[in-house]
Amino acid sequence: MLELKKNREARRTVKRVFQEVNDMVVPTMGAKGLLVALDDDFGKCTLTDDGVTVAKQAIHMDGLDRMIAVDMIEAAATTEKEALDGTTLTILLTNEFYKWGYREILKGRHPQVVADQLEREVKMVQEYLKDEKMPLLSHQVKDIATISTKIPMVGKIVADAYKESGKDMNVIIEHEREEMGIKIEKTDGFSIDSGYMSDAMRNLCEDGEKWEAENCHIVLLKEGIMTQVGLGNFFKSIPSDRVKDPFVFMMNPNFNPNTLRLLIDALIKNQMKYQFVFVNETKMDDIYMDVAAVTGGTVQDASAGVGDYLYEYCGFAHKITVEIDKTVFINLDKKPEVKARIKVYKDKLKKKYKLSRVDEALYIKRLGALTNGIVKIKVGVPTVTEFKTLHLKLDDAIGAVKKAFENGVVLGGGKALYNVGKRCSGLGINKILFSPMKQILNNAGIKNIPRASKFVNKNYGVDVTTNRIVDLRTSGILDSYTSINEALKNASSIACSYLRTNCLIKKKEITQNK
């Protein structure tokens, strides 16, 4: 069986569903946005002002309503993937764009003509929006992070992390169970989460905790075996004036134990200073390639590097620290190969939506290690549930800051689109551009846009936390340009698609009583 609606009935259905989803989500907009109570499958109530979370509840609608709601959610989710913000704005604009087009169609205009006009005018608005764009300044990081999450504490943490990590904001978020509170920790140099593993190896360390040496040669043994002849050739290839230098052997945990014993015997016989690093991380290929890039070495890998290993293939580090579960390489000179590895990880992270959360965190970590060192936000809370909540907020804030550094910012509080609306008063959709500001003010209990002369100035708007007209730029009330631009694009895409739609069809499931 089919659920079928045509012509005016179909358009009324779309308009109603868009409005229902809109009414669920937009009360959360702005610094004084309201909370929504959600009931999960186990009857537990969750209070949230996160527009993304609220919008996704529309997927539980039935029949044609669900089909339409899913498309609206897709527009918001697409904005979130690209901008890591702007979901609520996408929902609001989708609803407003469709309502405008619906009214035009009721006047007798052809749906295709109306949709084409909407597409043209949104593109014009996007061009005007570029004039509102400005670079994000370092002191505004806290403001962007706070606005994106509505939590001042998160804004402060992200600003502190930025001071350590720089504009790339390659930051790892970890759960710290032993010590309560939130702190920032940075590891200088390039580091990996591998070191010496056994008590026998620990005894080789001078203080029993870590092994340090300067001007080290790095032997990259990725394959799990090395012949006795190969070992002999390696030691013969070491220049006599380098035998007394420290050597660090990076090894596969499955390295042949007989070969390892022969290697240790040879090292002791030659009275060499040495240490082992057993690589027990995931993505072992990436780890070896990163270390090779940082140290200028070559990996022992018959398929991608070399088979028999000689001294000339060794990498070099000005300083190295080896601990039980961490090894840090410090090189004073940056090798060009490092740039290539950085590009590999940046390209992977551009497709973030295709990555698992584990892989995403791993690539951020490797990227951070190759750029400014690894910066960690250690979240000390008692439960995993609380950690996950803070993790999501920190993730959103860090993403918003990254996008703001990448593509710039615009005035917040809806003022950027308000300014564009004032400039293009001849457009059919120009009044829609005032809607975000109206909604934010309405959520704060302010019914109308102020008429004060100051408000005419393009930089001035309402700080809804104080209900005062302020210079938004100097007050740090800003939005990511990417979030506004993506919201315009994705909202118009869904709205235009449904303006061109004349018939809604959905299959009905038939249940049979036995």
Short mmCIF file of C-alpha atoms in Angstrom, two decimals, residues 145-314:
data_model
loop_
_atom_site.label_atom_id
_atom_site.label_comp_id
_atom_site.label_asym_id
_atom_site.label_seq_id
_atom_site.Cartn_x
_atom_site.Cartn_y
_atom_site.Cartn_z
CA ALA A 145 34.64 28.31 21.87
CA THR A 146 32.21 29.68 24.46
CA ILE A 147 29.57 30.73 21.92
CA SER A 148 29.66 27.36 20.16
CA THR A 149 29.00 25.46 23.42
CA LYS A 150 27.40 28.09 25.71
CA ILE A 151 29.79 26.93 28.47
CA PRO A 152 32.37 29.54 29.64
CA MET A 153 34.52 26.83 31.26
CA VAL A 154 34.87 25.06 27.89
CA GLY A 155 35.84 28.35 26.27
CA LYS A 156 38.64 28.86 28.80
CA ILE A 157 39.96 25.30 28.41
CA VAL A 158 40.02 25.52 24.61
CA ALA A 159 41.75 28.93 24.78
CA ASP A 160 44.43 27.43 27.06
CA ALA A 161 44.85 24.47 24.69
CA TYR A 162 45.22 26.91 21.76
CA LYS A 163 48.14 28.65 23.52
CA GLU A 164 49.98 25.33 23.53
CA SER A 165 48.93 23.89 20.16
CA GLY A 166 48.67 26.94 17.87
CA LYS A 167 46.14 27.49 15.08
CA ASP A 168 46.07 23.86 13.96
CA MET A 169 44.42 22.94 17.29
CA ASN A 170 45.59 19.33 17.10
CA VAL A 171 44.41 18.40 20.56
CA ILE A 172 43.71 15.02 22.19
CA ILE A 173 40.97 14.71 24.83
CA GLU A 174 41.58 12.01 27.44
CA HIS A 175 39.71 10.74 30.50
CA GLU A 176 41.77 11.15 33.66
CA ARG A 177 40.30 8.97 36.42
CA GLU A 178 42.94 9.41 39.12
CA GLU A 179 42.99 13.19 39.45
CA MET A 180 39.81 15.30 39.33
CA GLY A 181 39.71 18.54 37.35
CA ILE A 182 40.75 19.56 33.86
CA LYS A 183 44.33 20.29 32.87
CA ILE A 184 46.39 20.85 29.73
CA GLU A 185 49.49 18.75 29.10
CA LYS A 186 51.97 19.19 26.26
CA THR A 187 54.74 16.89 25.05
CA ASP A 188 57.44 18.75 23.13
CA GLY A 189 59.09 17.03 20.20
CA PHE A 190 57.75 14.03 18.29
CA SER A 191 56.46 11.24 20.49
CA ILE A 192 54.95 7.77 20.18
CA ASP A 193 53.17 5.68 22.82
CA SER A 194 55.76 2.90 22.77
CA GLY A 195 58.93 2.16 24.71
CA TYR A 196 60.78 -0.68 26.40
CA MET A 197 58.42 -3.36 27.64
CA SER A 198 60.14 -5.85 29.95
CA ASP A 199 61.89 -5.69 33.33
CA ALA A 200 65.10 -6.76 31.60
CA MET A 201 64.89 -3.70 29.34
CA ARG A 202 64.03 -1.45 32.27
CA ASN A 203 67.24 -2.55 34.03
CA LEU A 204 69.19 -1.05 31.13
CA CYS A 205 68.02 2.41 32.18
CA GLU A 206 70.24 4.51 34.37
CA ASP A 207 67.46 5.64 36.75
CA GLY A 208 65.09 2.72 36.26
CA GLU A 209 62.36 5.00 34.87
CA LYS A 210 63.61 6.46 31.62
CA TRP A 211 66.55 6.31 29.26
CA GLU A 212 67.91 9.53 27.74
CA ALA A 213 70.67 10.12 25.23
CA GLU A 214 71.82 12.78 22.77
CA ASN A 215 72.90 12.40 19.14
CA CYS A 216 71.22 9.00 18.68
CA HIS A 217 71.09 6.77 15.63
CA ILE A 218 67.61 5.28 15.04
CA VAL A 219 67.39 1.76 13.59
CA LEU A 220 63.91 1.20 12.10
CA LEU A 221 63.28 -2.56 12.12
CA LYS A 222 59.66 -3.05 11.11
CA GLU A 223 59.93 -6.63 9.88
CA GLY A 224 59.82 -9.29 12.56
CA ILE A 225 63.07 -10.99 11.57
CA MET A 226 66.68 -10.23 10.65
CA THR A 227 69.14 -12.95 9.66
CA GLN A 228 72.42 -13.55 11.43
CA VAL A 229 74.23 -12.56 8.24
CA GLY A 230 72.16 -9.39 8.09
CA LEU A 231 73.08 -8.54 11.67
CA GLY A 232 76.75 -9.09 10.90
CA ASN A 233 76.55 -6.81 7.86
CA PHE A 234 74.82 -4.11 9.92
CA PHE A 235 77.56 -4.00 12.55
CA LYS A 236 80.31 -4.08 9.90
CA SER A 237 78.70 -1.06 8.19
CA ILE A 238 78.95 1.14 11.32
CA PRO A 239 81.91 3.56 10.96
CA SER A 240 84.52 3.10 13.69
CA ASP A 241 84.03 6.66 14.94
CA ARG A 242 80.29 5.98 15.47
CA VAL A 243 80.44 2.74 17.46
CA LYS A 244 80.44 4.64 20.76
CA ASP A 245 77.32 6.67 19.80
CA PRO A 246 73.96 5.63 21.30
CA PHE A 247 71.73 3.46 19.08
CA VAL A 248 67.95 3.06 19.49
CA PHE A 249 66.30 0.05 17.84
CA MET A 250 62.63 0.50 16.94
CA MET A 251 61.23 -3.01 16.67
CA ASN A 252 58.11 -4.96 15.84
CA PRO A 253 56.82 -6.65 19.06
CA ASN A 254 56.88 -9.92 17.09
CA PHE A 255 60.58 -9.58 16.34
CA ASN A 256 62.21 -13.03 16.30
CA PRO A 257 63.45 -13.71 19.87
CA ASN A 258 66.50 -15.70 18.68
CA THR A 259 67.55 -12.80 16.46
CA LEU A 260 66.93 -10.38 19.34
CA ARG A 261 69.26 -12.43 21.57
CA LEU A 262 71.96 -12.37 18.90
CA LEU A 263 71.49 -8.62 18.52
CA ILE A 264 71.88 -8.02 22.26
CA ASP A 265 75.00 -10.23 22.34
CA ALA A 266 76.54 -8.21 19.49
CA LEU A 267 75.71 -4.90 21.22
CA ILE A 268 77.28 -6.05 24.50
CA LYS A 269 80.33 -7.45 22.70
CA ASN A 270 80.91 -4.11 20.98
CA GLN A 271 80.29 -2.24 24.26
CA MET A 272 77.66 -0.09 22.59
CA LYS A 273 75.16 2.22 24.29
CA TYR A 274 71.71 1.12 23.16
CA GLN A 275 67.99 0.91 23.87
CA PHE A 276 64.96 -0.84 22.34
CA VAL A 277 61.54 0.61 21.50
CA PHE A 278 58.89 -2.03 20.87
CA VAL A 279 56.16 -0.44 18.71
CA ASN A 280 52.85 -1.65 20.10
CA GLU A 281 50.58 1.05 18.65
CA THR A 282 47.85 0.56 16.06
CA LYS A 283 48.57 1.72 12.50
CA MET A 284 52.17 0.53 12.81
CA ASP A 285 52.95 1.45 9.20
CA ASP A 286 52.05 5.09 9.94
CA ILE A 287 54.20 5.16 13.07
CA TYR A 288 57.27 3.89 11.24
CA MET A 289 56.75 6.31 8.34
CA ASP A 290 56.39 9.22 10.78
CA VAL A 291 59.57 8.34 12.68
CA ALA A 292 61.42 7.88 9.38
CA ALA A 293 60.29 11.36 8.27
CA VAL A 294 61.27 13.00 11.57
CA THR A 295 64.68 11.31 11.84
CA GLY A 296 65.55 11.04 8.13
CA GLY A 297 65.85 7.26 8.30
CA THR A 298 64.68 4.36 6.14
CA VAL A 299 62.34 1.60 7.33
CA GLN A 300 63.34 -2.05 7.14
CA ASP A 301 60.38 -3.21 5.08
CA ALA A 302 60.95 -5.43 2.05
CA SER A 303 57.77 -4.19 0.34
CA ALA A 304 58.15 -0.45 0.93
CA GLY A 305 61.71 0.19 2.15
CA VAL A 306 64.79 -1.97 2.36
CA GLY A 307 65.39 -5.62 3.26
CA ASP A 308 68.87 -5.88 4.75
CA TYR A 309 69.60 -3.01 7.10
CA LEU A 310 72.87 -1.03 7.10
CA TYR A 311 74.13 1.92 9.10
CA GLU A 312 73.44 4.32 6.21
CA TYR A 313 69.70 3.65 6.60
CA CYS A 314 69.63 4.80 10.25
#
